[in-house]
């Protein structure tokens, strides 16, 4: 594991020409970050783009949202419904960048997703400047894999790749089609009923009062006819409107609530022997505490043993201690061991070590104790 300043470079995500992209971690805060080592260009700040945390002559350091993963994990196995949403979100971001004069060609390793959220990384990098339409189509084909012929946006992406349609159709066209479909679904389809013309947008339908819902209540709706002069109508009176005439009064809603529930009420049985169970539980707890207190203490004096290995095993590497965490009594500068072998540390935390191999430059390394065995690869 390499170190760049205060960042651990955990693994390589991609290599783009002379740029190496790392998944890394900030040793000061423990937060995940993305490091673009050897980046050249001007970083761009925009909505849907990973924010820049630090820019050095060696690299760009970008924020990594907690829980987000690269799209490269879904190559060839992406769910088509989720992929359709991701493509629409990326098209929205790319169209916004293109309107600002930035042409960005995304790749799967530099696109992060978390649920429905999508972020693009490396915007402004010279190596990623290109046609966003073609890059988006290539990205969708790679993620869908063998199921790409079934992808609903396949034909749209092919037209966009051929410059026949703009990127905007991916996030505006389907929305309009969905709205038209909803309007068709709202059209009355009752037999014998004629479709009514649409109202003007300025005229607002009257809102009907909302009624509380209950699973125990029975609701019925009856039309009420126009009352005659001098005649009083009871709120619960049921009348039939004359044929061919639309009732002018609002509908009367009756809510009947039965007195008895529609299901059989079953009462839970009363607990028995509660005192005996509580006594047994207390005895088990006391027995566990006694075993814990009587357990013999470790003979290692509270130390933490870490294993150091070499690859190949025939190589030898000297491991020196440079810095120790607070509370440690280990003296910096001492030789801990000659790997392969084991070393004991007296405190938890992060130790800074220097590893020396004959014929090679020394390497500084931050070791977190306790942790898995450390492998020193000699190439």
PDB file of C-alpha atoms in Angstrom, residues 193-327:
ATOM      1  CA  UNK A 193     -70.098   7.669 -21.510  1.00  0.00           C
ATOM      2  CA  UNK A 194     -68.667  10.183 -23.969  1.00  0.00           C
ATOM      3  CA  UNK A 195     -65.219  11.630 -23.481  1.00  0.00           C
ATOM      4  CA  UNK A 196     -65.317  15.233 -22.327  1.00  0.00           C
ATOM      5  CA  UNK A 197     -62.966  17.888 -23.766  1.00  0.00           C
ATOM      6  CA  UNK A 198     -60.019  18.935 -21.608  1.00  0.00           C
ATOM      7  CA  UNK A 199     -60.491  21.974 -19.406  1.00  0.00           C
ATOM      8  CA  UNK A 200     -58.436  25.109 -19.724  1.00  0.00           C
ATOM      9  CA  UNK A 201     -55.297  25.197 -17.632  1.00  0.00           C
ATOM     10  CA  UNK A 202     -56.590  28.323 -15.886  1.00  0.00           C
ATOM     11  CA  UNK A 203     -59.730  26.615 -14.593  1.00  0.00           C
ATOM     12  CA  UNK A 204     -58.985  24.641 -11.440  1.00  0.00           C
ATOM     13  CA  UNK A 205     -61.177  21.708 -10.398  1.00  0.00           C
ATOM     14  CA  UNK A 206     -62.856  21.976  -7.063  1.00  0.00           C
ATOM     15  CA  UNK A 207     -61.116  19.996  -4.381  1.00  0.00           C
ATOM     16  CA  UNK A 208     -63.274  17.440  -2.616  1.00  0.00           C
ATOM     17  CA  UNK A 209     -62.908  17.294   1.166  1.00  0.00           C
ATOM     18  CA  UNK A 210     -60.669  14.489   2.375  1.00  0.00           C
ATOM     19  CA  UNK A 211     -62.228  11.983   4.753  1.00  0.00           C
ATOM     20  CA  UNK A 212     -60.381   9.905   7.342  1.00  0.00           C
ATOM     21  CA  UNK A 213     -59.941   6.300   6.264  1.00  0.00           C
ATOM     22  CA  UNK A 214     -60.527   3.308   8.521  1.00  0.00           C
ATOM     23  CA  UNK A 215     -60.524  -0.396   7.880  1.00  0.00           C
ATOM     24  CA  UNK A 216     -63.643  -0.804  10.075  1.00  0.00           C
ATOM     25  CA  UNK A 217     -65.814   1.790   8.318  1.00  0.00           C
ATOM     26  CA  UNK A 218     -68.213   1.110   5.437  1.00  0.00           C
ATOM     27  CA  UNK A 219     -68.435   3.944   2.922  1.00  0.00           C
ATOM     28  CA  UNK A 220     -71.239   4.466   0.365  1.00  0.00           C
ATOM     29  CA  UNK A 221     -71.818   7.335  -2.106  1.00  0.00           C
ATOM     30  CA  UNK A 222     -75.284   8.310  -3.401  1.00  0.00           C
ATOM     31  CA  UNK A 223     -76.256  11.130  -5.807  1.00  0.00           C
ATOM     32  CA  UNK A 224     -78.724  13.768  -4.556  1.00  0.00           C
ATOM     33  CA  UNK A 225     -81.209  15.612  -6.797  1.00  0.00           C
ATOM     34  CA  UNK A 226     -82.069  19.314  -6.740  1.00  0.00           C
ATOM     35  CA  UNK A 227     -84.612  20.048  -3.904  1.00  0.00           C
ATOM     36  CA  UNK A 228     -87.944  21.671  -4.721  1.00  0.00           C
ATOM     37  CA  UNK A 229     -88.979  25.045  -3.353  1.00  0.00           C
ATOM     38  CA  UNK A 230     -90.302  24.828   0.173  1.00  0.00           C
ATOM     39  CA  UNK A 231     -89.192  21.233   0.580  1.00  0.00           C
ATOM     40  CA  UNK A 232     -86.583  20.253   3.148  1.00  0.00           C
ATOM     41  CA  UNK A 233     -84.180  17.455   2.414  1.00  0.00           C
ATOM     42  CA  UNK A 234     -82.545  15.450   5.164  1.00  0.00           C
ATOM     43  CA  UNK A 235     -78.727  15.071   4.883  1.00  0.00           C
ATOM     44  CA  UNK A 236     -79.155  11.265   4.840  1.00  0.00           C
ATOM     45  CA  UNK A 237     -82.230  11.179   2.538  1.00  0.00           C
ATOM     46  CA  UNK A 238     -81.692   9.065  -0.607  1.00  0.00           C
ATOM     47  CA  UNK A 239     -83.338  10.378  -3.797  1.00  0.00           C
ATOM     48  CA  UNK A 240     -82.824   9.533  -7.443  1.00  0.00           C
ATOM     49  CA  UNK A 241     -82.070  12.402  -9.890  1.00  0.00           C
ATOM     50  CA  UNK A 242     -84.410  12.807 -12.881  1.00  0.00           C
ATOM     51  CA  UNK A 243     -83.192  11.069 -16.022  1.00  0.00           C
ATOM     52  CA  UNK A 244     -80.930  13.214 -18.214  1.00  0.00           C
ATOM     53  CA  UNK A 245     -80.290  15.778 -15.462  1.00  0.00           C
ATOM     54  CA  UNK A 246     -76.987  16.136 -13.632  1.00  0.00           C
ATOM     55  CA  UNK A 247     -77.291  16.647  -9.865  1.00  0.00           C
ATOM     56  CA  UNK A 248     -76.218  20.135  -8.799  1.00  0.00           C
ATOM     57  CA  UNK A 249     -75.732  19.401  -5.121  1.00  0.00           C
ATOM     58  CA  UNK A 250     -72.652  17.627  -3.811  1.00  0.00           C
ATOM     59  CA  UNK A 251     -72.723  13.933  -3.125  1.00  0.00           C
ATOM     60  CA  UNK A 252     -73.791  12.706   0.323  1.00  0.00           C
ATOM     61  CA  UNK A 253     -71.393  10.315   1.951  1.00  0.00           C
ATOM     62  CA  UNK A 254     -72.627   7.970   4.645  1.00  0.00           C
ATOM     63  CA  UNK A 255     -70.150   6.316   6.964  1.00  0.00           C
ATOM     64  CA  UNK A 256     -71.488   3.391   8.938  1.00  0.00           C
ATOM     65  CA  UNK A 257     -69.323   2.046  11.691  1.00  0.00           C
ATOM     66  CA  UNK A 258     -70.373  -1.311  13.101  1.00  0.00           C
ATOM     67  CA  UNK A 259     -70.415  -1.610  16.830  1.00  0.00           C
ATOM     68  CA  UNK A 260     -68.787  -5.041  16.856  1.00  0.00           C
ATOM     69  CA  UNK A 261     -65.422  -5.762  15.178  1.00  0.00           C
ATOM     70  CA  UNK A 262     -65.419  -7.948  12.060  1.00  0.00           C
ATOM     71  CA  UNK A 263     -62.873 -10.296  13.560  1.00  0.00           C
ATOM     72  CA  UNK A 264     -62.575 -12.408  16.686  1.00  0.00           C
ATOM     73  CA  UNK A 265     -60.575 -10.787  19.452  1.00  0.00           C
ATOM     74  CA  UNK A 266     -58.031 -13.187  20.900  1.00  0.00           C
ATOM     75  CA  UNK A 267     -56.403 -12.173  24.164  1.00  0.00           C
ATOM     76  CA  UNK A 268     -52.821 -13.314  24.761  1.00  0.00           C
ATOM     77  CA  UNK A 269     -52.357 -15.883  27.525  1.00  0.00           C
ATOM     78  CA  UNK A 270     -51.115 -14.623  30.818  1.00  0.00           C
ATOM     79  CA  UNK A 271     -47.417 -15.289  31.508  1.00  0.00           C
ATOM     80  CA  UNK A 272     -46.738 -18.123  33.913  1.00  0.00           C
ATOM     81  CA  UNK A 273     -43.825 -18.780  36.178  1.00  0.00           C
ATOM     82  CA  UNK A 274     -42.351 -15.345  35.449  1.00  0.00           C
ATOM     83  CA  UNK A 275     -40.531 -15.332  38.782  1.00  0.00           C
ATOM     84  CA  UNK A 276     -38.840 -18.661  38.015  1.00  0.00           C
ATOM     85  CA  UNK A 277     -37.682 -17.479  34.574  1.00  0.00           C
ATOM     86  CA  UNK A 278     -36.277 -14.260  36.003  1.00  0.00           C
ATOM     87  CA  UNK A 279     -34.373 -16.237  38.637  1.00  0.00           C
ATOM     88  CA  UNK A 280     -32.866 -18.559  36.032  1.00  0.00           C
ATOM     89  CA  UNK A 281     -31.870 -15.596  33.849  1.00  0.00           C
ATOM     90  CA  UNK A 282     -30.162 -13.887  36.801  1.00  0.00           C
ATOM     91  CA  UNK A 283     -28.246 -17.069  37.635  1.00  0.00           C
ATOM     92  CA  UNK A 284     -26.991 -17.375  34.059  1.00  0.00           C
ATOM     93  CA  UNK A 285     -25.823 -13.730  34.078  1.00  0.00           C
ATOM     94  CA  UNK A 286     -23.978 -14.168  37.373  1.00  0.00           C
ATOM     95  CA  UNK A 287     -22.311 -17.353  36.099  1.00  0.00           C
ATOM     96  CA  UNK A 288     -21.122 -15.547  32.974  1.00  0.00           C
ATOM     97  CA  UNK A 289     -19.674 -12.679  35.022  1.00  0.00           C
ATOM     98  CA  UNK A 290     -17.873 -15.112  37.311  1.00  0.00           C
ATOM     99  CA  UNK A 291     -16.308 -16.949  34.371  1.00  0.00           C
ATOM    100  CA  UNK A 292     -15.231 -13.640  32.854  1.00  0.00           C
ATOM    101  CA  UNK A 293     -13.587 -12.433  36.085  1.00  0.00           C
ATOM    102  CA  UNK A 294     -11.882 -15.758  36.810  1.00  0.00           C
ATOM    103  CA  UNK A 295     -10.434 -16.104  33.291  1.00  0.00           C
ATOM    104  CA  UNK A 296      -6.621 -16.060  33.454  1.00  0.00           C
ATOM    105  CA  UNK A 297      -5.044 -12.883  32.157  1.00  0.00           C
ATOM    106  CA  UNK A 298      -3.002 -12.922  28.976  1.00  0.00           C
ATOM    107  CA  UNK A 299       0.702 -13.490  29.430  1.00  0.00           C
ATOM    108  CA  UNK A 300       1.551 -11.173  26.556  1.00  0.00           C
ATOM    109  CA  UNK A 301       1.192  -8.079  28.761  1.00  0.00           C
ATOM    110  CA  UNK A 302      -1.581  -6.541  26.642  1.00  0.00           C
ATOM    111  CA  UNK A 303       0.541  -6.338  23.453  1.00  0.00           C
ATOM    112  CA  UNK A 304      -0.601  -6.743  19.866  1.00  0.00           C
ATOM    113  CA  UNK A 305       1.396  -9.104  17.659  1.00  0.00           C
ATOM    114  CA  UNK A 306       1.544  -8.288  13.942  1.00  0.00           C
ATOM    115  CA  UNK A 307       2.886 -10.621  11.285  1.00  0.00           C
ATOM    116  CA  UNK A 308       5.150  -9.373   8.506  1.00  0.00           C
ATOM    117  CA  UNK A 309       5.618 -11.440   5.358  1.00  0.00           C
ATOM    118  CA  UNK A 310       7.791 -11.023   2.248  1.00  0.00           C
ATOM    119  CA  UNK A 311       6.996 -11.880  -1.352  1.00  0.00           C
ATOM    120  CA  UNK A 312       9.000 -13.865  -2.417  1.00  0.00           C
ATOM    121  CA  UNK A 313       9.589 -15.439   1.027  1.00  0.00           C
ATOM    122  CA  UNK A 314      13.345 -15.647   0.403  1.00  0.00           C
ATOM    123  CA  UNK A 315      13.715 -11.844   0.543  1.00  0.00           C
ATOM    124  CA  UNK A 316      14.642 -10.050   3.785  1.00  0.00           C
ATOM    125  CA  UNK A 317      13.362  -6.617   4.822  1.00  0.00           C
ATOM    126  CA  UNK A 318      14.320  -4.531   7.866  1.00  0.00           C
ATOM    127  CA  UNK A 319      11.407  -2.751   9.584  1.00  0.00           C
ATOM    128  CA  UNK A 320      12.218   0.374  11.690  1.00  0.00           C
ATOM    129  CA  UNK A 321       9.801   2.358  13.895  1.00  0.00           C
ATOM    130  CA  UNK A 322       9.584   6.077  13.036  1.00  0.00           C
ATOM    131  CA  UNK A 323       6.490   7.256  14.960  1.00  0.00           C
ATOM    132  CA  UNK A 324       4.198   5.676  17.545  1.00  0.00           C
ATOM    133  CA  UNK A 325       0.648   6.686  18.656  1.00  0.00           C
ATOM    134  CA  UNK A 326      -0.109   8.448  21.942  1.00  0.00           C
ATOM    135  CA  UNK A 327       0.271   6.244  24.988  1.00  0.00           C
TER     136      UNK A 327
END
